[in-house]
Amino acid sequence: MTEWQTDLAGCFDNLDRLFAYHAMDEDRAFALLAKLRAQGIGWRTLSDAIRALLDGDGCSVQHVELQMQQVEQRFRPWLGD
């Protein structure tokens, strides 16, 4: 697992697995976006990693899709592919 993949989990609330819900989660998400851009990581790679993370946490399909929409709104414009 890469460093950015490890950091990804910290962007989601520990209890509800909501993306950047709390201020600290939001700060970690912003830092992650900077890392992804610096490393040339694109949206497809990130979206696969998010789905794997949330699926592994036992989240429902509906929850995963809702969180994907949240992340896509904030990150996709800044990432390639």
Short mmCIF file of C-alpha atoms in Angstrom, two decimals:
data_model
loop_
_atom_site.label_atom_id
_atom_site.label_comp_id
_atom_site.label_asym_id
_atom_site.label_seq_id
_atom_site.Cartn_x
_atom_site.Cartn_y
_atom_site.Cartn_z
CA MET A 1 0.00 0.00 0.00
CA THR A 2 1.34 3.40 -0.94
CA GLU A 3 1.54 6.40 1.38
CA TRP A 4 -1.34 8.19 -0.33
CA GLN A 5 -3.53 5.10 -0.02
CA THR A 6 -2.82 5.01 3.71
CA ASP A 7 -3.66 8.73 3.94
CA LEU A 8 -6.94 8.16 2.09
CA ALA A 9 -8.60 6.47 5.06
CA GLY A 10 -7.99 9.58 7.17
CA CYS A 11 -10.17 11.63 4.83
CA PHE A 12 -13.25 9.72 5.96
CA ASP A 13 -14.95 9.99 9.35
CA ASN A 14 -14.04 6.98 11.50
CA LEU A 15 -17.60 6.28 12.55
CA ASP A 16 -19.82 7.11 9.58
CA ARG A 17 -17.23 6.93 6.79
CA LEU A 18 -18.30 10.33 5.42
CA PHE A 19 -15.79 12.11 3.20
CA ALA A 20 -14.21 15.27 4.66
CA TYR A 21 -17.09 15.64 7.12
CA HIS A 22 -15.06 17.06 9.99
CA ALA A 23 -12.50 19.87 9.75
CA MET A 24 -9.57 17.53 10.40
CA ASP A 25 -10.82 15.10 7.73
CA GLU A 26 -11.13 18.03 5.35
CA ASP A 27 -7.55 19.12 6.09
CA ARG A 28 -6.31 15.60 5.41
CA ALA A 29 -8.31 15.48 2.17
CA PHE A 30 -6.74 18.73 0.98
CA ALA A 31 -3.26 17.41 1.82
CA LEU A 32 -4.07 14.18 -0.02
CA LEU A 33 -5.17 16.11 -3.11
CA ALA A 34 -1.82 17.90 -3.14
CA LYS A 35 0.02 14.54 -2.89
CA LEU A 36 -2.04 13.00 -5.66
CA ARG A 37 -1.33 15.93 -7.97
CA ALA A 38 2.39 15.89 -7.14
CA GLN A 39 2.56 12.15 -7.88
CA GLY A 40 0.45 12.30 -11.03
CA ILE A 41 -2.27 10.04 -9.62
CA GLY A 42 -5.44 10.31 -11.71
CA TRP A 43 -9.13 10.09 -10.92
CA ARG A 44 -9.53 6.47 -12.05
CA THR A 45 -6.80 5.27 -9.70
CA LEU A 46 -8.21 7.28 -6.81
CA SER A 47 -11.80 6.19 -7.41
CA ASP A 48 -10.75 2.52 -7.46
CA ALA A 49 -8.91 3.02 -4.17
CA ILE A 50 -11.91 4.73 -2.55
CA ARG A 51 -14.27 1.96 -3.60
CA ALA A 52 -11.87 -0.68 -2.26
CA LEU A 53 -11.49 1.20 1.03
CA LEU A 54 -15.21 1.67 1.62
CA ASP A 55 -16.10 -1.83 0.42
CA GLY A 56 -13.48 -3.20 2.80
CA ASP A 57 -15.07 -1.20 5.62
CA GLY A 58 -18.40 -2.90 4.92
CA CYS A 59 -20.18 0.16 3.56
CA SER A 60 -23.37 -0.32 1.56
CA VAL A 61 -23.43 0.23 -2.19
CA GLN A 62 -25.60 3.31 -1.65
CA HIS A 63 -23.15 4.78 0.86
CA VAL A 64 -20.20 4.15 -1.45
CA GLU A 65 -21.98 5.88 -4.33
CA LEU A 66 -22.89 8.88 -2.19
CA GLN A 67 -19.30 9.25 -0.98
CA MET A 68 -17.99 8.83 -4.53
CA GLN A 69 -20.15 11.77 -5.58
CA GLN A 70 -18.73 13.86 -2.74
CA VAL A 71 -15.13 13.04 -3.60
CA GLU A 72 -15.67 13.46 -7.33
CA GLN A 73 -17.09 16.96 -6.87
CA ARG A 74 -14.04 18.06 -4.93
CA PHE A 75 -11.19 16.11 -6.51
CA ARG A 76 -11.95 15.18 -10.12
CA PRO A 77 -11.57 18.71 -11.52
CA TRP A 78 -8.01 18.73 -10.18
CA LEU A 79 -6.94 15.24 -11.27
CA GLY A 80 -6.21 13.83 -14.70
CA ASP A 81 -8.12 11.06 -16.50
#
